[in-house]
Coordinates of C-alpha atoms and ligand atoms in Angstrom, one line a residue:
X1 CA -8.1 36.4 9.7
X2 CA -6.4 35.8 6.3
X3 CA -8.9 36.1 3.8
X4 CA -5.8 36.0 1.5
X5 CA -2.9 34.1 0.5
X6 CA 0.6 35.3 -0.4
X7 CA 2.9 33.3 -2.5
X8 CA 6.0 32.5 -1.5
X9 CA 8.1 31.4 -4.3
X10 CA 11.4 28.7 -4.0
X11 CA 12.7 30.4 -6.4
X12 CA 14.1 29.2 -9.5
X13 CA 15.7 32.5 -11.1
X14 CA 19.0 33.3 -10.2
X15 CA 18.5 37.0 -10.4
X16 CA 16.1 37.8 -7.9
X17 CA 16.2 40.8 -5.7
X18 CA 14.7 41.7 -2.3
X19 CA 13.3 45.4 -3.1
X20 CA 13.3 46.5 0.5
X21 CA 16.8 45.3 1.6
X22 CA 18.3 45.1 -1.8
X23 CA 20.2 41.5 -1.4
X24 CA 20.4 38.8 -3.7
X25 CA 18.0 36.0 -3.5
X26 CA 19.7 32.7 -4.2
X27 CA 17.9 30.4 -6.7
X28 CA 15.7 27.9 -4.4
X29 CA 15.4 30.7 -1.7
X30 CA 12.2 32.0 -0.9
X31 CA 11.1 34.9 -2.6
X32 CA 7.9 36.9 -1.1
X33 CA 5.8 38.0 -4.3
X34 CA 2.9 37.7 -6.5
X35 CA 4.5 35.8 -9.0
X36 CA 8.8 35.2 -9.9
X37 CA 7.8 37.9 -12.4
X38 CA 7.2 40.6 -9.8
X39 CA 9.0 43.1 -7.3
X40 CA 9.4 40.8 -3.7
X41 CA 11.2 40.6 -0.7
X42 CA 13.4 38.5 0.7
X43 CA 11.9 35.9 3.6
X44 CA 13.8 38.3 6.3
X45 CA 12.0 41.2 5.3
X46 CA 8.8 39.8 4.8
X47 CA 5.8 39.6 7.7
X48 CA 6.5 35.5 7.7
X49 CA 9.3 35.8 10.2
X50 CA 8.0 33.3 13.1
X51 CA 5.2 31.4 10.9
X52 CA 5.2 27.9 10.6
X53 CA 4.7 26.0 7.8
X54 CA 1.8 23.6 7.8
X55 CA 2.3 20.5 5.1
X56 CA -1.1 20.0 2.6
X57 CA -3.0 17.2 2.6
X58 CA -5.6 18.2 5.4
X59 CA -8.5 20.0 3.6
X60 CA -10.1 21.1 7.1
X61 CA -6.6 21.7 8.6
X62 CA -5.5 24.0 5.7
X63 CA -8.9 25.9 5.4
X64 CA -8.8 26.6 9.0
X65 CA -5.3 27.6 10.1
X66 CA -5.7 30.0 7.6
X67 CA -9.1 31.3 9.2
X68 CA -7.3 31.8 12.4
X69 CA -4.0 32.7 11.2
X70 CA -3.4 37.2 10.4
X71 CA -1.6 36.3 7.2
X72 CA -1.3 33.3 5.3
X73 CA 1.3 32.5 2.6
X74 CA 1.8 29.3 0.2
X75 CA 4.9 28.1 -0.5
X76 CA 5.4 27.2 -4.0
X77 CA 8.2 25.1 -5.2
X78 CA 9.4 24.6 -9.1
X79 CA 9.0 20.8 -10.2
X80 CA 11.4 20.8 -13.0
X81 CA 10.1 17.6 -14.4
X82 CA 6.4 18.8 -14.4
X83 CA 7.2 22.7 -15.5
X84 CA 5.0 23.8 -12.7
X85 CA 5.3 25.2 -9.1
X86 CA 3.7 23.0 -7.0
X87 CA 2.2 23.6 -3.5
X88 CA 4.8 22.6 -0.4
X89 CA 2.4 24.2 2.3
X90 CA 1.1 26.8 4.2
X91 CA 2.6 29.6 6.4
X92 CA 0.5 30.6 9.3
X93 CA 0.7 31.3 12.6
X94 CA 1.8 28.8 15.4
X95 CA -1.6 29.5 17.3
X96 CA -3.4 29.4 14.0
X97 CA -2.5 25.6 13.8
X98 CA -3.3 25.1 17.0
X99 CA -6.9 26.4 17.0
X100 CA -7.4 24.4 13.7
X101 CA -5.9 21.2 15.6
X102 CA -8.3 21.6 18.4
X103 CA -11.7 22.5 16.2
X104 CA -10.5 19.3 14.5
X105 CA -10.3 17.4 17.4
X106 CA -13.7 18.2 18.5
X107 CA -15.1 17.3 15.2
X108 CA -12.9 14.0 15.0
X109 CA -14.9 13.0 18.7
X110 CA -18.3 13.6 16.8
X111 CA -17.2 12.3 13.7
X112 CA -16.1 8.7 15.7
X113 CA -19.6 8.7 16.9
X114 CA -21.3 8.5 13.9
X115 CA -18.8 6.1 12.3
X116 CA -19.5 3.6 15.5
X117 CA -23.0 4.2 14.8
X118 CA -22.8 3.7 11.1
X119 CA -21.0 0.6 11.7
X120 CA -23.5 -1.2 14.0
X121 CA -26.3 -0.4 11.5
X122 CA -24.3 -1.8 8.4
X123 CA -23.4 -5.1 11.0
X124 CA -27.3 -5.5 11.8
X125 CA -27.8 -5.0 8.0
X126 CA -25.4 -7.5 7.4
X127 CA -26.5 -10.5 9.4
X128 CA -30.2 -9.7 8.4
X129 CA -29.2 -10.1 4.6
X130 CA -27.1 -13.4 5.4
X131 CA -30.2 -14.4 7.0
X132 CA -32.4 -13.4 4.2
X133 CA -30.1 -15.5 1.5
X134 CA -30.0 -18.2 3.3
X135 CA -33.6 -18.9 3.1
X136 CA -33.6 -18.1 -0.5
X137 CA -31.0 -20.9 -1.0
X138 CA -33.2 -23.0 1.4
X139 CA -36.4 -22.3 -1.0
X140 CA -34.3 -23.1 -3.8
X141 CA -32.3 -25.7 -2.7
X142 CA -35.2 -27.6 -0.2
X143 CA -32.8 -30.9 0.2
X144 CA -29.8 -29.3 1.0
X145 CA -28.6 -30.9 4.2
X146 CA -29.2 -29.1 7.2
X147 CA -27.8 -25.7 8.2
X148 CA -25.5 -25.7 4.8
X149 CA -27.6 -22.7 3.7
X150 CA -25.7 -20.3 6.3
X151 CA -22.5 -21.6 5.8
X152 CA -23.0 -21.0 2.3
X153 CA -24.6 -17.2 2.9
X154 CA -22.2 -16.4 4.8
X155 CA -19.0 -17.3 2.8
X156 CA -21.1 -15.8 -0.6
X157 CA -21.9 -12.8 1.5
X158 CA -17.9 -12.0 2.4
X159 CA -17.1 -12.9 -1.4
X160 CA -19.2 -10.5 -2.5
X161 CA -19.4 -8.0 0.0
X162 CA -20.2 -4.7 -1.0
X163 CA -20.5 -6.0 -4.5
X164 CA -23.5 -8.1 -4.8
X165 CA -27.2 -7.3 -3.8
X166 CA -26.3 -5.2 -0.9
X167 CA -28.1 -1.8 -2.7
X168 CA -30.8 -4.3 -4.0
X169 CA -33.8 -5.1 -1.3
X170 CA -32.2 -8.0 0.6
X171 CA -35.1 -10.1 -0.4
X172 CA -35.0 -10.1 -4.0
X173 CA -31.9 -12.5 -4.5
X174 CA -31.2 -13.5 -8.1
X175 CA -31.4 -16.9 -9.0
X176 CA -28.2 -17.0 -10.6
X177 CA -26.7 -15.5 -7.7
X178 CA -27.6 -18.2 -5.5
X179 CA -26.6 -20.9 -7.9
X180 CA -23.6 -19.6 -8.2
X181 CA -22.6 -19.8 -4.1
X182 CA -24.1 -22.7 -3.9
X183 CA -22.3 -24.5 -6.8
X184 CA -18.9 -22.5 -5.3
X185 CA -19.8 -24.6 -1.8
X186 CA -20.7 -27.8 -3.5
X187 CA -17.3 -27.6 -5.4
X188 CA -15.5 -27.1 -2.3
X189 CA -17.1 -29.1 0.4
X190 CA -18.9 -32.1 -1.8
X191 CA -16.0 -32.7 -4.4
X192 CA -12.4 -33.4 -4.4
X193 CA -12.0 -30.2 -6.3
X194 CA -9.1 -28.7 -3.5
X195 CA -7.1 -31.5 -4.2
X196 CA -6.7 -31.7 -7.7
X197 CA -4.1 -28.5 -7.6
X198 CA -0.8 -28.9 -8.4
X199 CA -0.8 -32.5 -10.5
X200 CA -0.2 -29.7 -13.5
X201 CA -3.8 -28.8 -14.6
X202 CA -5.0 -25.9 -14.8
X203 CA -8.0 -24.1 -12.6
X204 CA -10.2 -24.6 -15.8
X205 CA -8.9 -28.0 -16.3
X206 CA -10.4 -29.1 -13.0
X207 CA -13.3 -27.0 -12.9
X208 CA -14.9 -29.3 -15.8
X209 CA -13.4 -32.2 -14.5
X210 CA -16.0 -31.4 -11.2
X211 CA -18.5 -30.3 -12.8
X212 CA -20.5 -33.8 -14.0
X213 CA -20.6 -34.3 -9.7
X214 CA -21.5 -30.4 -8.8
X215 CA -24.5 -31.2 -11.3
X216 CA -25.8 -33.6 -9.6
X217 CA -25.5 -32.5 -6.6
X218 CA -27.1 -29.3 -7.5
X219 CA -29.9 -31.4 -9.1
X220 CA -30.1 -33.8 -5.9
X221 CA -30.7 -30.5 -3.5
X222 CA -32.9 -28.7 -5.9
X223 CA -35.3 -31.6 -5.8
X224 CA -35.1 -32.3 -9.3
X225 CA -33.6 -35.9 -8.4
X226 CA -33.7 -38.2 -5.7
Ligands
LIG1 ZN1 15.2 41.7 2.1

């Protein structure tokens, strides 16, 4: 069990030397040490003879090929445009990885479970609060014609999903919040707003050009008008 690391320098001095075999290390070479400012060895002289590397970017991967692995070393290489050795990867042990591959395995099968689980709550979550909105816009909208108020939850609902009222109780929707899917359906299914596009006007252009009819619709299945 490494409770350690080494370094393992790619090394960017030129005169480095392996203290046990006495050659030359070439610059970019690995050189076994605690730092490029220390006595090392060469890679053929150090216990990392038959290691493997193992690439970062696996937290659980790293933390446990090194639990199973007898030594450890991190290989360190100079970014001349940062001015900092930066990490390439581990050394351990071929069986090391293994183990680590297979504890990760069995975690990945429990893992799966509670993601399939998380999802069918968040799906049941998600057609309750559809459900929910779309008798708020019925209460606020009475003469709306018939079944509009789902088709209008639902495309508000995958507009804002994730971003609107889904942390807020599900039946506490904000006025505004329904006024503005509805008027976004009115202007797309009750006005010729789709059409006006490319004649040269702009979004905004149209937008105000629609609105005197999305106002009275509005009105109309409010109740406010006949
Ligand atoms: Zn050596």
């Amino acid at each position: 069990m490494a409770a350690t690391a080494q370094n393992i320098f790619l090394t960017k001095k030129e005169k480095l030397k392996c203290i046990t075999c006495g050659k030359r290390i070439p610059k970019g070479k690995s050189y076994v040490a605690e730092s490029e400012g220390h006595k090392g060895t060469c890679f053929s002289c150090s216990p990392f003879v038959g290691y493997v590397m193992l690439p970062p970017g696996n937290a659980a991967m790293t933390r446990r090929s090194k639990k199973h692995s007898t030594l450890c070393a991190i290989v360190l290489a100079w970014n001349q445009r940062r001015k900092r050795f930066e990490r390439q990867g581990q050394l351990v042990e071929e069986s090391a990885i293994e183990k680590a591959r297979l504890e990760c395995e069995k975690d990945q099968a429990a893992r799966d479970v509670k993601n399939k689980k998380a999802a069918i709550v968040r799906e049941i979550k998600d057609r309750e609060y559809k459900i929910e909105f779309a008798k708020a816009i019925r209460r606020r909208y009475p003469n709306c014609p018939r079944d509009r108020e789902f088709d209008i939850a639902k495309h508000a609902c995958e507009k804002y999903s994730g971003r609107v009222g889904r942390t807020a109780n599900a039946k506490q929707f904000d006025a505004k919040m329904i006024d503005l899917a509805v008027e976004a359906h009115i202007r797309h299914a009750e006005t010729d707003y789709d059409t006006r596009f490319g004649q040269g006007k702009g979004k905004r252009e149209i937008r105000s050009e629609v609105k005197y009819d999305i106002n009275h619709i509005l009105k109309k299945w409010s109740g406010r008008i006949g």
